[in-house]
PDB file of C-alpha atoms in Angstrom:
ATOM      1  CA  UNK K 257      92.196  83.962  91.664  1.00 74.00           C
ATOM      2  CA  UNK K 258      94.286  82.022  94.582  1.00 82.00           C
ATOM      3  CA  UNK K 259      93.460  84.446  96.788  1.00 95.00           C
ATOM      4  CA  UNK K 260      95.174  84.958  99.305  1.00 97.00           C
ATOM      5  CA  UNK K 261      98.968  82.534  99.751  1.00 97.00           C
ATOM      6  CA  UNK K 262     101.485  81.997 102.142  1.00 98.00           C
ATOM      7  CA  UNK K 263     104.613  79.904 102.424  1.00 97.00           C
ATOM      8  CA  UNK K 264     106.328  78.283 103.770  1.00 97.00           C
ATOM      9  CA  UNK K 265     102.830  76.226 105.287  1.00 96.00           C
ATOM     10  CA  UNK K 266     105.342  74.559 107.632  1.00 96.00           C
ATOM     11  CA  UNK K 267     108.437  75.217 109.404  1.00 96.00           C
ATOM     12  CA  UNK K 268     110.722  73.905 112.507  1.00 97.00           C
ATOM     13  CA  UNK K 269     112.980  76.961 113.408  1.00 97.00           C
ATOM     14  CA  UNK K 270     115.633  76.609 115.970  1.00 97.00           C
ATOM     15  CA  UNK K 271     116.066  79.023 118.673  1.00 98.00           C
ATOM     16  CA  UNK K 272     118.216  82.453 117.018  1.00 97.00           C
ATOM     17  CA  UNK K 273     117.167  81.117 114.147  1.00 97.00           C
ATOM     18  CA  UNK K 274     115.660  84.180 111.729  1.00 96.00           C
ATOM     19  CA  UNK K 275     113.109  83.249 108.927  1.00 96.00           C
ATOM     20  CA  UNK K 276     110.631  85.584 106.215  1.00 97.00           C
ATOM     21  CA  UNK K 277     107.227  84.501 106.140  1.00 98.00           C
ATOM     22  CA  UNK K 278     105.258  85.384 102.506  1.00 97.00           C
ATOM     23  CA  UNK K 279     101.885  86.244 101.674  1.00 98.00           C
ATOM     24  CA  UNK K 280     100.611  87.465  98.301  1.00 98.00           C
ATOM     25  CA  UNK K 281      97.088  88.593  97.438  1.00 97.00           C
ATOM     26  CA  UNK K 282      95.828  88.561  94.216  1.00 96.00           C
ATOM     27  CA  UNK K 283      92.963  90.923  94.451  1.00 95.00           C
ATOM     28  CA  UNK K 284      94.877  94.299  94.525  1.00 95.00           C
ATOM     29  CA  UNK K 285      93.629  94.420  98.211  1.00 94.00           C
ATOM     30  CA  UNK K 286      95.061  97.566 100.039  1.00 93.00           C
ATOM     31  CA  UNK K 287      94.972  96.645 103.159  1.00 92.00           C
ATOM     32  CA  UNK K 288      97.212  93.401 104.807  1.00 94.00           C
ATOM     33  CA  UNK K 289      97.576  92.291 108.109  1.00 95.00           C
ATOM     34  CA  UNK K 290      99.569  89.398 109.794  1.00 97.00           C
ATOM     35  CA  UNK K 291      97.782  87.344 112.727  1.00 97.00           C
ATOM     36  CA  UNK K 292      98.982  85.067 115.579  1.00 97.00           C
ATOM     37  CA  UNK K 293      96.473  82.410 116.441  1.00 96.00           C
ATOM     38  CA  UNK K 294      97.498  80.558 119.772  1.00 94.00           C
ATOM     39  CA  UNK K 295      95.501  77.899 121.562  1.00 85.00           C
ATOM     40  CA  UNK K 296      92.395  79.955 123.894  1.00 76.00           C
ATOM     41  CA  UNK K 297      93.936  82.816 122.462  1.00 78.00           C
ATOM     42  CA  UNK K 298      92.161  83.731 119.992  1.00 86.00           C
ATOM     43  CA  UNK K 299      93.996  85.708 116.615  1.00 93.00           C
ATOM     44  CA  UNK K 300      95.867  88.683 117.623  1.00 93.00           C
ATOM     45  CA  UNK K 301      97.269  91.298 115.406  1.00 94.00           C
ATOM     46  CA  UNK K 302     101.271  91.630 114.581  1.00 96.00           C
ATOM     47  CA  UNK K 303     101.572  94.252 111.639  1.00 96.00           C
ATOM     48  CA  UNK K 304      99.849  95.622 109.435  1.00 94.00           C
ATOM     49  CA  UNK K 305      99.961  97.772 106.174  1.00 94.00           C
ATOM     50  CA  UNK K 306      96.605  99.857 104.801  1.00 91.00           C
ATOM     51  CA  UNK K 307      98.839 100.384 101.405  1.00 93.00           C
ATOM     52  CA  UNK K 308     102.068  99.873  99.647  1.00 95.00           C
ATOM     53  CA  UNK K 309     104.925 101.232 101.566  1.00 95.00           C
ATOM     54  CA  UNK K 310     102.970 101.558 104.964  1.00 94.00           C
ATOM     55  CA  UNK K 311     103.041  99.141 108.069  1.00 96.00           C
ATOM     56  CA  UNK K 312     101.696  99.496 111.426  1.00 94.00           C
ATOM     57  CA  UNK K 313     102.280  98.149 114.778  1.00 94.00           C
ATOM     58  CA  UNK K 314      99.420  96.008 116.159  1.00 92.00           C
ATOM     59  CA  UNK K 315      98.639  94.627 119.479  1.00 90.00           C
ATOM     60  CA  UNK K 316     101.707  92.037 119.736  1.00 94.00           C
ATOM     61  CA  UNK K 317     104.507  93.573 117.245  1.00 96.00           C
ATOM     62  CA  UNK K 318     107.544  92.764 119.486  1.00 96.00           C
ATOM     63  CA  UNK K 319     109.814  90.510 117.422  1.00 96.00           C
ATOM     64  CA  UNK K 320     108.998  90.602 114.082  1.00 98.00           C
ATOM     65  CA  UNK K 321     109.065  92.944 111.302  1.00 97.00           C
ATOM     66  CA  UNK K 322     107.447  93.540 107.993  1.00 98.00           C
ATOM     67  CA  UNK K 323     107.503  95.088 104.863  1.00 97.00           C
ATOM     68  CA  UNK K 324     104.760  95.726 101.956  1.00 97.00           C
ATOM     69  CA  UNK K 325     107.349  97.248  99.213  1.00 95.00           C
ATOM     70  CA  UNK K 326     104.354  95.388  96.647  1.00 96.00           C
ATOM     71  CA  UNK K 327     100.911  96.444  96.907  1.00 96.00           C
ATOM     72  CA  UNK K 328     100.347  92.178  96.409  1.00 97.00           C
ATOM     73  CA  UNK K 329     102.733  90.897  98.977  1.00 98.00           C
ATOM     74  CA  UNK K 330     103.674  91.696 102.467  1.00 98.00           C
ATOM     75  CA  UNK K 331     106.138  89.578 104.563  1.00 98.00           C
ATOM     76  CA  UNK K 332     106.865  88.799 108.301  1.00 98.00           C
ATOM     77  CA  UNK K 333     110.493  88.490 109.416  1.00 98.00           C
ATOM     78  CA  UNK K 334     111.528  86.452 113.030  1.00 96.00           C
ATOM     79  CA  UNK K 335     115.258  87.867 113.301  1.00 92.00           C
ATOM     80  CA  UNK K 336     115.958  85.781 116.520  1.00 96.00           C
ATOM     81  CA  UNK K 337     113.481  83.220 117.037  1.00 96.00           C
ATOM     82  CA  UNK K 338     112.138  82.389 120.480  1.00 97.00           C
ATOM     83  CA  UNK K 339     110.425  79.159 121.816  1.00 97.00           C
ATOM     84  CA  UNK K 340     107.437  82.126 122.296  1.00 96.00           C
ATOM     85  CA  UNK K 341     106.965  82.925 119.134  1.00 97.00           C
ATOM     86  CA  UNK K 342     105.455  79.551 118.268  1.00 97.00           C
ATOM     87  CA  UNK K 343     102.422  79.243 116.638  1.00 97.00           C
ATOM     88  CA  UNK K 344      99.978  79.449 114.075  1.00 97.00           C
ATOM     89  CA  UNK K 345     100.983  82.591 111.249  1.00 98.00           C
ATOM     90  CA  UNK K 346      97.831  83.714 108.996  1.00 98.00           C
ATOM     91  CA  UNK K 347      98.143  86.426 106.677  1.00 98.00           C
ATOM     92  CA  UNK K 348      94.844  88.673 106.145  1.00 96.00           C
ATOM     93  CA  UNK K 349      93.649  91.266 102.906  1.00 94.00           C
ATOM     94  CA  UNK K 350      90.887  93.529 102.571  1.00 91.00           C
ATOM     95  CA  UNK K 351      89.764  96.068  99.764  1.00 88.00           C
ATOM     96  CA  UNK K 352      88.880  98.599 102.722  1.00 79.00           C
ATOM     97  CA  UNK K 353      89.433  98.631 106.316  1.00 73.00           C
ATOM     98  CA  UNK K 354      89.761  95.499 108.093  1.00 62.00           C
ATOM     99  CA  UNK K 355      86.905  96.266 110.498  1.00 65.00           C
ATOM    100  CA  UNK K 356      83.941  97.208 108.659  1.00 69.00           C
ATOM    101  CA  UNK K 357      85.265  95.428 105.046  1.00 77.00           C
ATOM    102  CA  UNK K 358      85.680  91.661 105.230  1.00 88.00           C
ATOM    103  CA  UNK K 359      88.975  90.205 105.724  1.00 92.00           C
ATOM    104  CA  UNK K 360      90.130  87.338 103.646  1.00 94.00           C
ATOM    105  CA  UNK K 361      92.441  84.801 105.037  1.00 97.00           C
ATOM    106  CA  UNK K 362      95.282  82.878 103.903  1.00 98.00           C
ATOM    107  CA  UNK K 363      95.600  78.806 104.973  1.00 97.00           C
ATOM    108  CA  UNK K 364      98.142  79.776 107.351  1.00 97.00           C
ATOM    109  CA  UNK K 365     102.085  78.904 108.433  1.00 97.00           C
ATOM    110  CA  UNK K 366     102.643  76.553 111.543  1.00 97.00           C
ATOM    111  CA  UNK K 367     105.950  77.543 113.163  1.00 97.00           C
ATOM    112  CA  UNK K 368     107.891  75.720 115.884  1.00 97.00           C
ATOM    113  CA  UNK K 369     110.917  77.288 117.286  1.00 97.00           C
ATOM    114  CA  UNK K 370     112.851  74.902 119.640  1.00 97.00           C
TER     115      UNK K 370
ATOM    116  CA  UNK D 171      89.167  99.160 127.011  1.00 68.00           C
ATOM    117  CA  UNK D 172      88.214  97.181 124.334  1.00 76.00           C
ATOM    118  CA  UNK D 173      86.704  93.525 124.915  1.00 85.00           C
ATOM    119  CA  UNK D 174      84.427  90.637 123.857  1.00 91.00           C
ATOM    120  CA  UNK D 175      83.139  88.026 125.362  1.00 95.00           C
ATOM    121  CA  UNK D 176      81.773  84.839 123.650  1.00 97.00           C
ATOM    122  CA  UNK D 177      80.956  80.904 125.853  1.00 97.00           C
ATOM    123  CA  UNK D 178      83.814  79.187 124.626  1.00 95.00           C
ATOM    124  CA  UNK D 179      82.563  75.776 124.015  1.00 96.00           C
ATOM    125  CA  UNK D 180      78.629  75.137 122.997  1.00 97.00           C
ATOM    126  CA  UNK D 181      77.290  71.428 121.441  1.00 97.00           C
ATOM    127  CA  UNK D 182      74.031  70.461 119.955  1.00 96.00           C
ATOM    128  CA  UNK D 183      72.669  68.116 117.899  1.00 97.00           C
ATOM    129  CA  UNK D 184      72.047  67.581 113.881  1.00 97.00           C
ATOM    130  CA  UNK D 185      69.282  69.096 112.902  1.00 97.00           C
ATOM    131  CA  UNK D 186      69.333  71.457 116.390  1.00 97.00           C
ATOM    132  CA  UNK D 187      69.429  75.174 115.929  1.00 97.00           C
ATOM    133  CA  UNK D 188      71.976  76.816 118.197  1.00 98.00           C
ATOM    134  CA  UNK D 189      72.736  80.185 119.506  1.00 98.00           C
ATOM    135  CA  UNK D 190      76.447  82.061 120.023  1.00 98.00           C
ATOM    136  CA  UNK D 191      76.374  85.226 121.589  1.00 98.00           C
ATOM    137  CA  UNK D 192      79.146  87.589 121.805  1.00 97.00           C
ATOM    138  CA  UNK D 193      79.004  90.995 123.930  1.00 96.00           C
ATOM    139  CA  UNK D 194      81.202  93.531 123.190  1.00 92.00           C
ATOM    140  CA  UNK D 195      82.820  97.102 124.867  1.00 88.00           C
ATOM    141  CA  UNK D 196      84.652  98.796 122.444  1.00 80.00           C
ATOM    142  CA  UNK D 197      84.813 103.306 122.808  1.00 74.00           C
ATOM    143  CA  UNK D 198      83.249 103.512 118.839  1.00 71.00           C
ATOM    144  CA  UNK D 199      81.285 101.169 117.284  1.00 73.00           C
ATOM    145  CA  UNK D 200      81.085 100.154 113.506  1.00 75.00           C
ATOM    146  CA  UNK D 201      79.224  96.479 113.704  1.00 87.00           C
ATOM    147  CA  UNK D 202      79.815  93.482 114.473  1.00 93.00           C
ATOM    148  CA  UNK D 203      81.650  90.369 112.026  1.00 93.00           C
ATOM    149  CA  UNK D 204      81.021  86.778 112.940  1.00 96.00           C
ATOM    150  CA  UNK D 205      84.256  84.327 110.907  1.00 96.00           C
ATOM    151  CA  UNK D 206      83.931  80.528 110.916  1.00 97.00           C
ATOM    152  CA  UNK D 207      86.943  78.502 111.480  1.00 97.00           C
ATOM    153  CA  UNK D 208      87.514  74.510 110.485  1.00 96.00           C
ATOM    154  CA  UNK D 209      90.203  72.618 112.426  1.00 93.00           C
ATOM    155  CA  UNK D 210      92.988  73.126 111.126  1.00 92.00           C
ATOM    156  CA  UNK D 211      91.811  75.334 108.371  1.00 95.00           C
ATOM    157  CA  UNK D 212      91.558  79.450 108.292  1.00 96.00           C
ATOM    158  CA  UNK D 213      88.850  81.754 109.291  1.00 96.00           C
ATOM    159  CA  UNK D 214      85.957  82.594 106.941  1.00 96.00           C
ATOM    160  CA  UNK D 215      84.009  85.824 107.356  1.00 94.00           C
ATOM    161  CA  UNK D 216      80.028  85.014 107.710  1.00 95.00           C
ATOM    162  CA  UNK D 217      78.196  87.794 108.304  1.00 93.00           C
ATOM    163  CA  UNK D 218      78.778  91.499 109.257  1.00 92.00           C
ATOM    164  CA  UNK D 219      75.506  93.672 110.952  1.00 93.00           C
ATOM    165  CA  UNK D 220      76.229  97.476 110.733  1.00 90.00           C
ATOM    166  CA  UNK D 221      72.555  97.977 111.870  1.00 92.00           C
ATOM    167  CA  UNK D 222      70.703  96.381 114.535  1.00 94.00           C
ATOM    168  CA  UNK D 223      68.211  93.879 113.750  1.00 96.00           C
ATOM    169  CA  UNK D 224      68.882  90.218 112.079  1.00 96.00           C
ATOM    170  CA  UNK D 225      71.002  89.476 108.851  1.00 93.00           C
ATOM    171  CA  UNK D 226      69.742  86.234 107.149  1.00 93.00           C
ATOM    172  CA  UNK D 227      72.179  84.202 105.089  1.00 88.00           C
ATOM    173  CA  UNK D 228      70.887  80.431 104.467  1.00 92.00           C
ATOM    174  CA  UNK D 229      71.363  78.733 107.595  1.00 96.00           C
ATOM    175  CA  UNK D 230      72.506  81.302 109.331  1.00 96.00           C
ATOM    176  CA  UNK D 231      71.777  84.428 110.934  1.00 97.00           C
ATOM    177  CA  UNK D 232      73.078  87.256 112.635  1.00 97.00           C
ATOM    178  CA  UNK D 233      72.095  89.809 114.901  1.00 97.00           C
ATOM    179  CA  UNK D 234      72.799  92.884 116.693  1.00 96.00           C
ATOM    180  CA  UNK D 235      71.588  95.012 119.065  1.00 94.00           C
ATOM    181  CA  UNK D 236      73.817  98.177 119.480  1.00 91.00           C
ATOM    182  CA  UNK D 237      71.729  99.314 122.522  1.00 91.00           C
ATOM    183  CA  UNK D 238      72.596  95.855 124.578  1.00 92.00           C
ATOM    184  CA  UNK D 239      76.514  95.787 123.058  1.00 91.00           C
ATOM    185  CA  UNK D 240      75.378  92.295 122.027  1.00 94.00           C
ATOM    186  CA  UNK D 241      75.035  90.044 118.891  1.00 96.00           C
ATOM    187  CA  UNK D 242      74.384  86.325 118.450  1.00 98.00           C
ATOM    188  CA  UNK D 243      74.931  83.520 115.814  1.00 98.00           C
ATOM    189  CA  UNK D 244      72.275  81.620 114.989  1.00 98.00           C
ATOM    190  CA  UNK D 245      73.202  78.680 113.116  1.00 97.00           C
ATOM    191  CA  UNK D 246      69.682  76.448 111.993  1.00 97.00           C
ATOM    192  CA  UNK D 247      69.374  72.782 110.721  1.00 97.00           C
ATOM    193  CA  UNK D 248      72.760  71.886 111.833  1.00 97.00           C
ATOM    194  CA  UNK D 249      75.249  69.677 110.090  1.00 97.00           C
ATOM    195  CA  UNK D 250      78.140  67.999 111.486  1.00 97.00           C
ATOM    196  CA  UNK D 251      80.172  69.883 109.056  1.00 97.00           C
ATOM    197  CA  UNK D 252      79.120  73.080 111.118  1.00 98.00           C
ATOM    198  CA  UNK D 253      81.648  71.721 113.779  1.00 98.00           C
ATOM    199  CA  UNK D 254      84.009  74.813 114.002  1.00 97.00           C
ATOM    200  CA  UNK D 255      85.369  77.625 115.983  1.00 97.00           C
ATOM    201  CA  UNK D 256      83.430  81.130 115.388  1.00 97.00           C
ATOM    202  CA  UNK D 257      84.742  84.051 116.282  1.00 96.00           C
ATOM    203  CA  UNK D 258      82.912  87.843 116.822  1.00 96.00           C
ATOM    204  CA  UNK D 259      84.866  90.869 116.129  1.00 92.00           C
ATOM    205  CA  UNK D 260      84.498  94.360 116.377  1.00 88.00           C
ATOM    206  CA  UNK D 261      86.490  97.511 115.149  1.00 81.00           C
ATOM    207  CA  UNK D 262      88.953  99.102 117.880  1.00 76.00           C
ATOM    208  CA  UNK D 263      91.442 101.325 117.204  1.00 72.00           C
ATOM    209  CA  UNK D 264      92.609 102.535 113.674  1.00 71.00           C
ATOM    210  CA  UNK D 265      89.961 100.671 112.531  1.00 67.00           C
ATOM    211  CA  UNK D 266      91.393  97.704 113.132  1.00 79.00           C
ATOM    212  CA  UNK D 267      89.307  94.277 114.255  1.00 84.00           C
ATOM    213  CA  UNK D 268      89.301  93.223 117.995  1.00 87.00           C
ATOM    214  CA  UNK D 269      88.377  89.323 117.938  1.00 91.00           C
ATOM    215  CA  UNK D 270      86.776  87.489 120.356  1.00 93.00           C
ATOM    216  CA  UNK D 271      88.714  84.073 121.983  1.00 94.00           C
ATOM    217  CA  UNK D 272      86.427  81.830 119.701  1.00 95.00           C
ATOM    218  CA  UNK D 273      83.349  79.642 120.649  1.00 97.00           C
ATOM    219  CA  UNK D 274      83.876  75.766 119.694  1.00 96.00           C
ATOM    220  CA  UNK D 275      80.981  74.089 118.553  1.00 97.00           C
ATOM    221  CA  UNK D 276      80.635  70.377 118.566  1.00 97.00           C
ATOM    222  CA  UNK D 277      77.622  69.018 116.264  1.00 97.00           C
ATOM    223  CA  UNK D 278      77.049  65.721 117.704  1.00 95.00           C
ATOM    224  CA  UNK D 279      75.218  62.519 115.528  1.00 94.00           C
TER     225      UNK D 279
END
């Protein structure tokens, strides 16, 4: 069991470039989440999914898109990166609704936008 | 609105006991969660309280008082490896978690 994995672990982008972050989980979880974490800001929810083929906006969705074509994968896209998107991105999954069920986190992707 | 408050920093010595408080404000309430995050690492689940009272798991305990909208995480017999950030979280709208800003715990020898 790998749990939750994220690719890549590190990335440096120039302003305006695009990229996709991949999250994969092998626990057959229904719920998946993308968070960003900035110093002093805690964890902020970007988008989430309650099942295959579904996505919903979180607290800070602007500038990001997501897709959940397969139950085990949750992709986060940045179409035109901005320096304000420099952050650590965490993917998480949970079997049930993540407010009462344990969320399992991936190791994170450290993104720098120049 | 929905919000959580927890201290930004706590310092303690090895072998001591430390309590990290969390007060919350939410429209509905399903329980209080605690997560631990070491520097450079991912958050990991510690505990979840749905009912009032104390839940004990080894050296860590978590307490909830729903009438006071208050909970705490109690860490006993502190070890250097307990140096980390600790986050409380409560359910927000649409069954998503609302996270506190985290408490950075430094354990000194």
